[in-house]
Each structure stands twice: as C-alpha cells, then as structure tokens.
mmCIF file of C-alpha atoms in Angstrom:
data_model
loop_
_atom_site.group_PDB
_atom_site.id
_atom_site.type_symbol
_atom_site.label_atom_id
_atom_site.label_comp_id
_atom_site.label_asym_id
_atom_site.label_seq_id
_atom_site.Cartn_x
_atom_site.Cartn_y
_atom_site.Cartn_z
ATOM 1 C CA UNK K 1 -45.381 -32.666 -116.649
ATOM 2 C CA UNK K 2 -45.524 -32.171 -112.889
ATOM 3 C CA UNK K 3 -45.413 -35.898 -112.240
ATOM 4 C CA UNK K 4 -42.380 -36.194 -114.509
ATOM 5 C CA UNK K 5 -40.640 -33.350 -112.670
ATOM 6 C CA UNK K 6 -41.392 -34.942 -109.289
ATOM 7 C CA UNK K 7 -40.045 -38.241 -110.564
ATOM 8 C CA UNK K 8 -36.797 -36.546 -111.606
ATOM 9 C CA UNK K 9 -36.456 -34.958 -108.147
ATOM 10 C CA UNK K 10 -37.127 -38.326 -106.516
ATOM 11 C CA UNK K 11 -34.545 -39.950 -108.763
ATOM 12 C CA UNK K 12 -31.982 -37.268 -107.948
ATOM 13 C CA UNK K 13 -32.529 -37.675 -104.202
ATOM 14 C CA UNK K 14 -32.284 -41.453 -104.548
ATOM 15 C CA UNK K 15 -28.990 -41.257 -106.463
ATOM 16 C CA UNK K 16 -27.572 -38.646 -104.054
ATOM 17 C CA UNK K 17 -28.506 -40.845 -101.147
ATOM 18 C CA UNK K 18 -26.816 -43.815 -102.750
ATOM 19 C CA UNK K 19 -23.664 -41.809 -103.383
ATOM 20 C CA UNK K 20 -23.404 -39.935 -100.122
ATOM 21 C CA UNK K 21 -25.064 -42.111 -97.511
ATOM 22 C CA UNK K 22 -22.204 -44.335 -96.375
ATOM 23 C CA UNK K 23 -22.520 -47.900 -97.606
ATOM 24 C CA UNK K 24 -20.856 -49.339 -94.513
ATOM 25 C CA UNK K 25 -24.025 -49.965 -92.510
ATOM 26 C CA UNK K 26 -23.755 -53.617 -91.551
ATOM 27 C CA UNK K 27 -26.522 -56.008 -90.528
ATOM 28 C CA UNK K 28 -25.187 -55.970 -86.968
ATOM 29 C CA UNK K 29 -25.092 -52.293 -86.033
ATOM 30 C CA UNK K 30 -22.453 -51.550 -83.375
ATOM 31 C CA UNK K 31 -23.558 -51.073 -79.804
ATOM 32 C CA UNK K 32 -22.401 -47.869 -78.108
ATOM 33 C CA UNK K 33 -21.904 -48.004 -74.355
ATOM 34 C CA UNK K 34 -20.078 -46.065 -71.671
ATOM 35 C CA UNK K 35 -16.515 -47.350 -71.382
ATOM 36 C CA UNK K 36 -14.523 -48.891 -68.546
ATOM 37 C CA UNK K 37 -10.801 -49.559 -68.558
ATOM 38 C CA UNK K 38 -11.384 -53.312 -68.304
ATOM 39 C CA UNK K 39 -13.294 -53.199 -71.607
ATOM 40 C CA UNK K 40 -10.050 -52.606 -73.495
ATOM 41 C CA UNK K 41 -7.167 -53.372 -71.128
ATOM 42 C CA UNK K 42 -5.450 -56.727 -70.774
ATOM 43 C CA UNK K 43 -3.198 -55.517 -67.975
ATOM 44 C CA UNK K 44 -2.726 -52.347 -65.909
ATOM 45 C CA UNK K 45 0.350 -51.763 -63.737
ATOM 46 C CA UNK K 46 1.177 -48.902 -61.388
ATOM 47 C CA UNK K 47 4.512 -47.139 -60.858
ATOM 48 C CA UNK K 48 4.875 -44.580 -58.035
ATOM 49 C CA UNK K 49 7.265 -41.901 -59.275
ATOM 50 C CA UNK K 50 9.860 -40.787 -56.714
ATOM 51 C CA UNK K 51 10.525 -37.180 -57.729
ATOM 52 C CA UNK K 52 13.522 -35.411 -56.135
ATOM 53 C CA UNK K 53 13.251 -34.286 -52.533
ATOM 54 C CA UNK K 54 11.528 -30.932 -52.221
ATOM 55 C CA UNK K 55 10.088 -30.948 -55.767
ATOM 56 C CA UNK K 56 6.313 -30.771 -56.068
ATOM 57 C CA UNK K 57 5.325 -32.134 -59.504
ATOM 58 C CA UNK K 58 2.668 -30.351 -61.494
ATOM 59 C CA UNK K 59 1.433 -31.276 -64.966
ATOM 60 C CA UNK K 60 2.655 -34.432 -66.704
ATOM 61 C CA UNK K 61 2.961 -33.576 -70.405
ATOM 62 C CA UNK K 62 4.435 -36.741 -71.893
ATOM 63 C CA UNK K 63 5.805 -40.176 -70.927
ATOM 64 C CA UNK K 64 8.052 -42.545 -72.919
ATOM 65 C CA UNK K 65 9.608 -45.854 -71.962
ATOM 66 C CA UNK K 66 12.598 -47.815 -73.234
ATOM 67 C CA UNK K 67 13.135 -51.064 -71.347
ATOM 68 C CA UNK K 68 14.193 -50.149 -67.814
ATOM 69 C CA UNK K 69 14.302 -46.431 -68.652
ATOM 70 C CA UNK K 70 11.285 -44.219 -68.021
ATOM 71 C CA UNK K 71 11.264 -40.555 -69.073
ATOM 72 C CA UNK K 72 8.580 -38.153 -67.848
ATOM 73 C CA UNK K 73 8.098 -34.591 -69.065
ATOM 74 C CA UNK K 74 6.714 -32.728 -66.047
ATOM 75 C CA UNK K 75 6.357 -28.949 -65.850
ATOM 76 C CA UNK K 76 8.455 -28.783 -69.061
ATOM 77 C CA UNK K 77 11.421 -30.498 -67.370
ATOM 78 C CA UNK K 78 12.520 -34.038 -68.274
ATOM 79 C CA UNK K 79 12.833 -36.517 -65.408
ATOM 80 C CA UNK K 80 14.543 -39.890 -65.746
ATOM 81 C CA UNK K 81 13.324 -42.855 -63.668
ATOM 82 C CA UNK K 82 13.931 -46.587 -63.722
ATOM 83 C CA UNK K 83 11.078 -49.027 -64.334
ATOM 84 C CA UNK K 84 10.288 -49.061 -60.607
ATOM 85 C CA UNK K 85 9.911 -45.276 -60.464
ATOM 86 C CA UNK K 86 13.219 -44.507 -58.725
ATOM 87 C CA UNK K 87 14.640 -41.121 -59.680
ATOM 88 C CA UNK K 88 17.819 -41.280 -61.797
ATOM 89 C CA UNK K 89 18.259 -37.701 -62.997
ATOM 90 C CA UNK K 90 16.685 -34.767 -64.819
ATOM 91 C CA UNK K 91 17.285 -32.682 -67.911
ATOM 92 C CA UNK K 92 16.495 -28.977 -67.941
ATOM 93 C CA UNK K 93 17.855 -26.823 -70.742
ATOM 94 C CA UNK K 94 19.897 -23.796 -69.680
ATOM 95 C CA UNK K 95 21.033 -20.995 -71.946
ATOM 96 C CA UNK K 96 23.918 -18.696 -71.019
ATOM 97 C CA UNK K 97 23.917 -20.282 -67.570
ATOM 98 C CA UNK K 98 20.856 -18.360 -66.373
ATOM 99 C CA UNK K 99 17.906 -18.476 -68.780
ATOM 100 C CA UNK K 100 16.012 -21.789 -68.690
ATOM 101 C CA UNK K 101 14.478 -23.029 -71.935
ATOM 102 C CA UNK K 102 11.278 -25.043 -71.439
ATOM 103 C CA UNK K 103 11.080 -28.516 -72.989
ATOM 104 C CA UNK K 104 7.953 -28.719 -75.136
ATOM 105 C CA UNK K 105 8.438 -32.144 -76.764
ATOM 106 C CA UNK K 106 10.812 -35.060 -76.602
ATOM 107 C CA UNK K 107 11.363 -38.471 -78.132
ATOM 108 C CA UNK K 108 13.674 -41.430 -77.592
ATOM 109 C CA UNK K 109 16.115 -43.114 -79.968
ATOM 110 C CA UNK K 110 16.360 -46.549 -78.295
ATOM 111 C CA UNK K 111 18.968 -47.897 -80.721
ATOM 112 C CA UNK K 112 21.672 -45.506 -79.512
ATOM 113 C CA UNK K 113 20.147 -44.661 -76.102
ATOM 114 C CA UNK K 114 19.679 -40.996 -76.937
ATOM 115 C CA UNK K 115 16.799 -38.585 -76.542
ATOM 116 C CA UNK K 116 15.897 -35.385 -78.342
ATOM 117 C CA UNK K 117 14.376 -32.595 -76.265
ATOM 118 C CA UNK K 118 12.819 -29.712 -78.190
ATOM 119 C CA UNK K 119 12.801 -26.344 -76.459
ATOM 120 C CA UNK K 120 10.291 -23.535 -76.792
ATOM 121 C CA UNK K 121 13.004 -21.779 -78.813
ATOM 122 C CA UNK K 122 12.525 -24.440 -81.557
ATOM 123 C CA UNK K 123 16.015 -25.829 -80.973
ATOM 124 C CA UNK K 124 16.461 -29.591 -80.584
ATOM 125 C CA UNK K 125 18.933 -30.783 -77.947
ATOM 126 C CA UNK K 126 20.265 -34.341 -78.275
ATOM 127 C CA UNK K 127 21.284 -35.988 -74.979
ATOM 128 C CA UNK K 128 22.386 -39.426 -73.966
ATOM 129 C CA UNK K 129 20.275 -41.145 -71.308
ATOM 130 C CA UNK K 130 22.617 -39.827 -68.610
ATOM 131 C CA UNK K 131 21.770 -36.241 -69.544
ATOM 132 C CA UNK K 132 25.040 -35.412 -71.338
ATOM 133 C CA UNK K 133 24.429 -32.957 -74.208
ATOM 134 C CA UNK K 134 25.663 -34.306 -77.548
ATOM 135 C CA UNK K 135 24.375 -31.768 -80.062
ATOM 136 C CA UNK K 136 22.019 -28.802 -80.462
ATOM 137 C CA UNK K 137 20.213 -28.212 -83.747
ATOM 138 C CA UNK K 138 17.992 -25.321 -84.829
ATOM 139 C CA UNK K 139 14.814 -26.802 -86.348
ATOM 140 C CA UNK K 140 13.300 -23.568 -87.607
ATOM 141 C CA UNK K 141 12.682 -23.734 -91.348
ATOM 142 C CA UNK K 142 11.279 -21.236 -93.814
ATOM 143 C CA UNK K 143 11.466 -18.418 -91.340
ATOM 144 C CA UNK K 144 10.749 -18.049 -87.656
ATOM 145 C CA UNK K 145 6.993 -18.632 -87.993
ATOM 146 C CA UNK K 146 7.382 -22.403 -88.286
ATOM 147 C CA UNK K 147 6.424 -24.200 -85.078
ATOM 148 C CA UNK K 148 7.137 -27.830 -84.235
ATOM 149 C CA UNK K 149 4.001 -29.497 -82.847
ATOM 150 C CA UNK K 150 5.231 -33.034 -82.103
ATOM 151 C CA UNK K 151 8.297 -35.230 -82.548
ATOM 152 C CA UNK K 152 8.729 -39.003 -82.885
ATOM 153 C CA UNK K 153 11.432 -41.492 -83.833
ATOM 154 C CA UNK K 154 10.690 -44.326 -86.249
ATOM 155 C CA UNK K 155 12.564 -46.413 -88.821
ATOM 156 C CA UNK K 156 15.932 -44.697 -88.228
ATOM 157 C CA UNK K 157 14.484 -41.224 -88.734
ATOM 158 C CA UNK K 158 12.981 -38.421 -86.696
ATOM 159 C CA UNK K 159 9.508 -37.282 -87.715
ATOM 160 C CA UNK K 160 7.902 -33.987 -86.781
ATOM 161 C CA UNK K 161 4.548 -32.388 -87.397
ATOM 162 C CA UNK K 162 4.885 -28.657 -87.930
ATOM 163 C CA UNK K 163 2.693 -25.618 -88.318
ATOM 164 C CA UNK K 164 3.669 -22.642 -90.460
ATOM 165 C CA UNK K 165 1.930 -19.288 -90.600
ATOM 166 C CA UNK K 166 1.968 -17.941 -94.166
ATOM 167 C CA UNK K 167 0.987 -14.254 -94.428
ATOM 168 C CA UNK K 168 -1.020 -13.269 -97.486
ATOM 169 C CA UNK K 169 -2.314 -10.060 -99.032
ATOM 170 C CA UNK K 170 -5.905 -10.748 -97.990
ATOM 171 C CA UNK K 171 -5.681 -13.529 -95.400
ATOM 172 C CA UNK K 172 -3.210 -15.447 -93.284
ATOM 173 C CA UNK K 173 -2.873 -19.138 -94.080
ATOM 174 C CA UNK K 174 -1.837 -21.850 -91.626
ATOM 175 C CA UNK K 175 -0.219 -24.913 -93.181
ATOM 176 C CA UNK K 176 0.621 -28.119 -91.331
ATOM 177 C CA UNK K 177 3.210 -30.617 -92.542
ATOM 178 C CA UNK K 178 4.861 -33.923 -91.745
ATOM 179 C CA UNK K 179 8.645 -33.487 -91.883
ATOM 180 C CA UNK K 180 11.326 -36.181 -91.883
ATOM 181 C CA UNK K 181 14.845 -35.715 -90.474
ATOM 182 C CA UNK K 182 17.990 -37.812 -90.379
ATOM 183 C CA UNK K 183 19.419 -39.032 -87.065
ATOM 184 C CA UNK K 184 21.594 -35.889 -87.164
ATOM 185 C CA UNK K 185 18.385 -33.817 -87.557
ATOM 186 C CA UNK K 186 19.102 -32.810 -91.142
ATOM 187 C CA UNK K 187 15.834 -32.223 -93.072
ATOM 188 C CA UNK K 188 14.938 -34.949 -95.581
ATOM 189 C CA UNK K 189 11.310 -34.783 -96.642
ATOM 190 C CA UNK K 190 8.121 -32.891 -96.010
ATOM 191 C CA UNK K 191 4.504 -33.594 -96.861
ATOM 192 C CA UNK K 192 1.389 -31.523 -96.520
ATOM 193 C CA UNK K 193 -1.076 -32.795 -93.949
ATOM 194 C CA UNK K 194 -4.647 -33.324 -95.092
ATOM 195 C CA UNK K 195 -7.651 -34.751 -93.270
ATOM 196 C CA UNK K 196 -9.051 -38.159 -94.065
ATOM 197 C CA UNK K 197 -12.175 -38.500 -96.191
ATOM 198 C CA UNK K 198 -15.016 -39.037 -93.731
ATOM 199 C CA UNK K 199 -17.845 -39.118 -96.261
ATOM 200 C CA UNK K 200 -19.454 -35.953 -94.934
ATOM 201 C CA UNK K 201 -19.066 -32.202 -95.094
ATOM 202 C CA UNK K 202 -16.967 -30.681 -92.327
ATOM 203 C CA UNK K 203 -14.757 -27.667 -91.821
ATOM 204 C CA UNK K 204 -11.095 -28.640 -91.858
ATOM 205 C CA UNK K 205 -9.510 -28.280 -88.467
ATOM 206 C CA UNK K 206 -7.890 -30.413 -85.808
ATOM 207 C CA UNK K 207 -5.812 -30.414 -82.660
ATOM 208 C CA UNK K 208 -2.025 -30.697 -82.828
ATOM 209 C CA UNK K 209 -1.351 -33.823 -84.940
ATOM 210 C CA UNK K 210 0.831 -36.669 -83.651
ATOM 211 C CA UNK K 211 2.828 -39.306 -85.546
ATOM 212 C CA UNK K 212 1.830 -42.963 -85.116
ATOM 213 C CA UNK K 213 2.517 -46.298 -86.836
ATOM 214 C CA UNK K 214 0.249 -49.148 -87.923
ATOM 215 C CA UNK K 215 1.261 -52.327 -89.774
ATOM 216 C CA UNK K 216 4.734 -50.865 -90.256
ATOM 217 C CA UNK K 217 3.390 -47.745 -91.991
ATOM 218 C CA UNK K 218 3.340 -44.263 -90.552
ATOM 219 C CA UNK K 219 0.316 -42.006 -90.322
ATOM 220 C CA UNK K 220 -0.702 -38.850 -88.463
ATOM 221 C CA UNK K 221 -3.450 -38.634 -85.865
ATOM 222 C CA UNK K 222 -5.468 -35.897 -84.220
ATOM 223 C CA UNK K 223 -8.429 -36.394 -81.851
ATOM 224 C CA UNK K 224 -11.826 -35.842 -83.420
ATOM 225 C CA UNK K 225 -13.474 -32.447 -83.053
ATOM 226 C CA UNK K 226 -16.872 -33.978 -83.873
ATOM 227 C CA UNK K 227 -17.532 -36.496 -81.125
ATOM 228 C CA UNK K 228 -21.171 -36.989 -82.160
ATOM 229 C CA UNK K 229 -19.974 -38.289 -85.527
ATOM 230 C CA UNK K 230 -17.252 -40.654 -84.275
ATOM 231 C CA UNK K 231 -19.169 -43.887 -84.874
ATOM 232 C CA UNK K 232 -20.306 -42.730 -88.311
ATOM 233 C CA UNK K 233 -16.757 -41.658 -89.183
ATOM 234 C CA UNK K 234 -15.273 -44.927 -87.906
ATOM 235 C CA UNK K 235 -17.632 -47.092 -89.916
ATOM 236 C CA UNK K 236 -17.075 -44.982 -93.009
ATOM 237 C CA UNK K 237 -13.288 -45.308 -92.715
ATOM 238 C CA UNK K 238 -13.633 -49.070 -92.269
ATOM 239 C CA UNK K 239 -16.202 -49.475 -95.044
ATOM 240 C CA UNK K 240 -14.138 -47.504 -97.543
ATOM 241 C CA UNK K 241 -10.891 -49.335 -96.642
ATOM 242 C CA UNK K 242 -9.187 -46.105 -95.594
ATOM 243 C CA UNK K 243 -7.505 -47.794 -92.643
ATOM 244 C CA UNK K 244 -5.389 -49.940 -94.931
ATOM 245 C CA UNK K 245 -1.754 -49.012 -94.387
ATOM 246 C CA UNK K 246 -0.933 -48.103 -97.992
ATOM 247 C CA UNK K 247 -3.566 -45.359 -97.981
ATOM 248 C CA UNK K 248 -1.991 -43.273 -95.233
ATOM 249 C CA UNK K 249 0.495 -41.373 -97.418
ATOM 250 C CA UNK K 250 1.277 -40.285 -100.955
ATOM 251 C CA UNK K 251 4.426 -38.602 -102.242
ATOM 252 C CA UNK K 252 2.980 -35.155 -101.516
ATOM 253 C CA UNK K 253 0.548 -35.671 -98.640
ATOM 254 C CA UNK K 254 0.000 -37.514 -95.374
ATOM 255 C CA UNK K 255 -3.451 -38.284 -94.018
ATOM 256 C CA UNK K 256 -4.577 -37.060 -90.597
ATOM 257 C CA UNK K 257 -6.856 -39.718 -89.123
ATOM 258 C CA UNK K 258 -9.307 -39.006 -86.276
ATOM 259 C CA UNK K 259 -8.423 -42.395 -84.746
ATOM 260 C CA UNK K 260 -5.386 -44.128 -83.299
ATOM 261 C CA UNK K 261 -4.987 -47.641 -84.681
ATOM 262 C CA UNK K 262 -4.050 -50.702 -82.665
ATOM 263 C CA UNK K 263 -4.511 -54.323 -83.704
ATOM 264 C CA UNK K 264 -7.998 -54.512 -82.250
ATOM 265 C CA UNK K 265 -9.075 -51.060 -81.067
ATOM 266 C CA UNK K 266 -9.560 -47.728 -82.807
ATOM 267 C CA UNK K 267 -9.170 -44.955 -80.247
ATOM 268 C CA UNK K 268 -9.761 -41.219 -80.118
ATOM 269 C CA UNK K 269 -9.047 -39.458 -76.834
ATOM 270 C CA UNK K 270 -8.916 -35.761 -75.995
ATOM 271 C CA UNK K 271 -7.631 -34.371 -72.712
ATOM 272 C CA UNK K 272 -8.003 -30.849 -71.386
ATOM 273 C CA UNK K 273 -6.980 -30.279 -67.789
ATOM 274 C CA UNK K 274 -8.589 -26.817 -67.851
ATOM 275 C CA UNK K 275 -12.017 -28.083 -68.930
ATOM 276 C CA UNK K 276 -12.836 -31.595 -67.747
ATOM 277 C CA UNK K 277 -16.246 -31.509 -69.460
ATOM 278 C CA UNK K 278 -14.572 -31.581 -72.886
ATOM 279 C CA UNK K 279 -12.473 -34.690 -72.136
ATOM 280 C CA UNK K 280 -13.536 -37.925 -73.763
ATOM 281 C CA UNK K 281 -12.230 -41.340 -74.765
ATOM 282 C CA UNK K 282 -13.792 -43.261 -77.639
ATOM 283 C CA UNK K 283 -12.833 -46.866 -78.433
ATOM 284 C CA UNK K 284 -14.149 -49.016 -81.252
ATOM 285 C CA UNK K 285 -13.656 -52.751 -80.752
ATOM 286 C CA UNK K 286 -13.238 -54.212 -84.247
ATOM 287 C CA UNK K 287 -13.506 -57.788 -83.015
ATOM 288 C CA UNK K 288 -16.814 -57.446 -81.161
ATOM 289 C CA UNK K 289 -18.263 -54.514 -83.146
ATOM 290 C CA UNK K 290 -18.817 -52.439 -80.008
ATOM 291 C CA UNK K 291 -18.183 -48.720 -79.592
ATOM 292 C CA UNK K 292 -17.309 -47.316 -76.165
ATOM 293 C CA UNK K 293 -17.758 -43.593 -75.678
ATOM 294 C CA UNK K 294 -16.843 -42.156 -72.291
ATOM 295 C CA UNK K 295 -17.403 -38.463 -71.648
ATOM 296 C CA UNK K 296 -14.903 -37.378 -69.053
ATOM 297 C CA UNK K 297 -12.779 -40.410 -69.901
ATOM 298 C CA UNK K 298 -12.878 -44.154 -69.244
ATOM 299 C CA UNK K 299 -13.770 -45.405 -65.775
ATOM 300 C CA UNK K 300 -10.766 -46.895 -63.969
ATOM 301 C CA UNK K 301 -12.222 -50.113 -62.578
ATOM 302 C CA UNK K 302 -8.747 -51.566 -61.902
ATOM 303 C CA UNK K 303 -7.493 -49.141 -59.237
ATOM 304 C CA UNK K 304 -10.788 -47.312 -58.614
ATOM 305 C CA UNK K 305 -9.295 -43.858 -59.257
ATOM 306 C CA UNK K 306 -12.328 -42.444 -61.069
ATOM 307 C CA UNK K 307 -12.583 -41.361 -64.684
ATOM 308 C CA UNK K 308 -9.388 -41.129 -66.728
ATOM 309 C CA UNK K 309 -9.432 -37.644 -68.211
ATOM 310 C CA UNK K 310 -5.942 -37.986 -69.715
ATOM 311 C CA UNK K 311 -5.322 -41.160 -71.708
ATOM 312 C CA UNK K 312 -2.261 -41.164 -73.967
ATOM 313 C CA UNK K 313 -0.334 -43.714 -76.062
ATOM 314 C CA UNK K 314 2.953 -44.833 -74.529
ATOM 315 C CA UNK K 315 4.455 -46.095 -77.795
ATOM 316 C CA UNK K 316 4.249 -45.124 -81.442
ATOM 317 C CA UNK K 317 2.371 -48.346 -82.309
ATOM 318 C CA UNK K 318 -0.371 -47.355 -79.818
ATOM 319 C CA UNK K 319 -0.546 -50.795 -78.191
ATOM 320 C CA UNK K 320 0.184 -49.383 -74.722
ATOM 321 C CA UNK K 321 -1.262 -46.329 -73.002
ATOM 322 C CA UNK K 322 -0.690 -44.448 -69.773
ATOM 323 C CA UNK K 323 -2.448 -42.149 -67.361
ATOM 324 C CA UNK K 324 -1.311 -40.446 -64.151
ATOM 325 C CA UNK K 325 -2.765 -39.699 -60.749
ATOM 326 C CA UNK K 326 -1.480 -36.966 -58.460
ATOM 327 C CA UNK K 327 -2.103 -36.988 -54.722
ATOM 328 C CA UNK K 328 -1.388 -33.960 -52.580
ATOM 329 C CA UNK K 329 0.673 -34.337 -49.447
ATOM 330 C CA UNK K 330 -1.554 -35.121 -46.432
ATOM 331 C CA UNK K 331 -2.647 -32.159 -44.363
ATOM 332 C CA UNK K 332 -0.510 -31.592 -41.318
ATOM 333 C CA UNK K 333 2.695 -32.748 -42.981
ATOM 334 C CA UNK K 334 5.759 -30.533 -43.065
ATOM 335 C CA UNK K 335 5.698 -27.500 -45.334
ATOM 336 C CA UNK K 336 7.180 -28.228 -48.734
ATOM 337 C CA UNK K 337 6.380 -31.933 -48.565
ATOM 338 C CA UNK K 338 6.072 -33.535 -51.961
ATOM 339 C CA UNK K 339 2.875 -34.406 -53.702
ATOM 340 C CA UNK K 340 2.998 -37.925 -55.065
ATOM 341 C CA UNK K 341 2.400 -39.047 -58.645
ATOM 342 C CA UNK K 342 1.533 -42.572 -59.695
ATOM 343 C CA UNK K 343 1.950 -43.603 -63.310
ATOM 344 C CA UNK K 344 -0.370 -46.303 -64.652
ATOM 345 C CA UNK K 345 0.650 -48.325 -67.717
ATOM 346 C CA UNK K 346 -2.136 -49.902 -69.750
ATOM 347 C CA UNK K 347 -1.592 -52.833 -72.116
ATOM 348 C CA UNK K 348 -4.455 -53.136 -74.601
ATOM 349 C CA UNK K 349 -6.127 -56.467 -75.252
ATOM 350 C CA UNK K 350 -4.900 -58.102 -78.451
#
C-alpha cells in the first residue's frame, strides 16, 4: 500500500514537472555575460545639444527624432534641435499667462509635422514643429482619477497607456489600459492590460507600460521586476511562441511583455537616476543565443563614458536607442555658465 502511494506521489511530481517546467530548454543553453555597447550596437553617433544661453539642463526625460528634427524633453520643457544639436526653439505650456504646466509626455506625428505634449493637468496640447499651438484636448476619462502614463503615435492613431484608480467598498483597485485615439484625440478603443504568461507564479505588477511595435503589430512593454528570472522568462516566451505578433492583443486585452522586441535583440532596461544600483540592461541575442545582463547598465566602449544607466528606445520599433551624458561647466568659469549635454544615438545590429 505504501509503495503504491509513493508511486502515485512520484507520478504526480513527474506530471507536474512536465507541465510546469518550461519545455524550452535547448541543447545549447544560452551564455550569460556582462554586456558592452559594442555587443549589440552597429553604430553609435554623438550629438552635442546646444541649449539656450544661460539655461542649465537637468534631467532628460524623453527624446524623439523625425528626420532633421530632434525633440528633447528636459526638466519637463520641450526643446527643439536640428540633427546637429543646434537649438531651434522650445515649448513650455503656460496657463492664464502665469502658471506653467509641466510636460510629462510627448509624441510626434511625422506625417503632418505635429507633436502632442501632455501636461500634468492631463490635457494634450497639439503643436506644429515651430511651437504654434493648434488644439488643446482634455484626455481625462471616467473621472479625474485616470492618469495617462505614456503616449505614442502609430498607424494614423495616438495610443496611450493609462492608469485608473477605482475605489471599492473593501479595497481600491488600480486598472491599467491601452487606449486608442483619433488624430483629433477623440477616444476610439480601450483594452485592459494584462501581463504575459511567463510559465511561473508571480505577483502582477510592473512599471509604467510603454507602447511599442514589432512586425507591424503593436504591443505594450514594461521592464521586468524580476531580473533574476529574465533568462528563464525569455526562453519561456520564445519556446511557447508568445513573441509572435498575432499573440500580442485580443479584442478585450493587450499583453504587457517584459521585453522590447527588435529584429535580433530582446531588451529589458530599467533606469532610476535616484538609485543607480537598481539600474540594469538585459539583452538577449536571438541569433547567437547569448544573454547579456549588465547591472548598472551596459558599458560604453565606444566613447568610454562608463556604464549607461539610462538606455531608452528612440523609435517605436525599438531598432534605435539613445542615452545622454551631462558634463558640468568647468570650475573657474563664469557664474551661470551652462552645463553641456551630449546625446548618443545607438543603432542596433540587424
């Protein structure tokens, strides 16, 4: 009787292992090494940004490029440069002539040479590239507790990820969605965001999700909270064909992936200027079956600027990335002299 019971337990464990141990383990297990920029970059170029006289730039929040036009969100103000880094103008939102509204997000509409700047008041301001205001649109939906987390333009529509606080009798619920808008910022669709199946138990949670595109299909990305499981999660997503484009969305939901998808590399990168120890960049090379994991960020072996703590996609297809370096004005220079910022553009290897 005991032997039969033990056999049943053994059989149960064997079946559970077959079902839940990922079946993606290949004969050639991936190598995991510390990453350098040259491991993934085909080309890196530098652009010194000439901010206006007397302005000392602080934090760079976002960068987008359209041909010769370069837009940089710095200290919640939008600056417009040409491709050489020459200053062309800036956009700061003013209300009633005195109160300044901070820009939290922005995106470009290259087809009509317009940009949408979202203020911390949840109002979207549409400008032309010269900074002329065209329209202002209130994006708040379902009450004032809806917050826009990111904004992108793709396939003749604007796409936003949002977060809504829903009070309940016993607990407060936070719901995140992917929302589609027309070019006039009229709401079209919305889908609930849900995390990808990673083949393991985990508590649902992620950083602010961003919209990205792969193989002409849109998905949502958020850096992984579980860095120790990134290789396991990557191989599971590959082995279960979850990175195929048609799996990213259904009519009701959109999947939040822990990886950004390019043709060759799968990338997860988290930046925190307040805590450098939590920064990381993880890259999985699908061609060579190598995983690069760099705590503190990739090593810049092109310009020898150290580790890249902030590594962000420059375009929605995630084929190009950027990082910035700030250098304080030399000691002994005149008071109020500008710090300098250099923008580095990274083209991934194909």
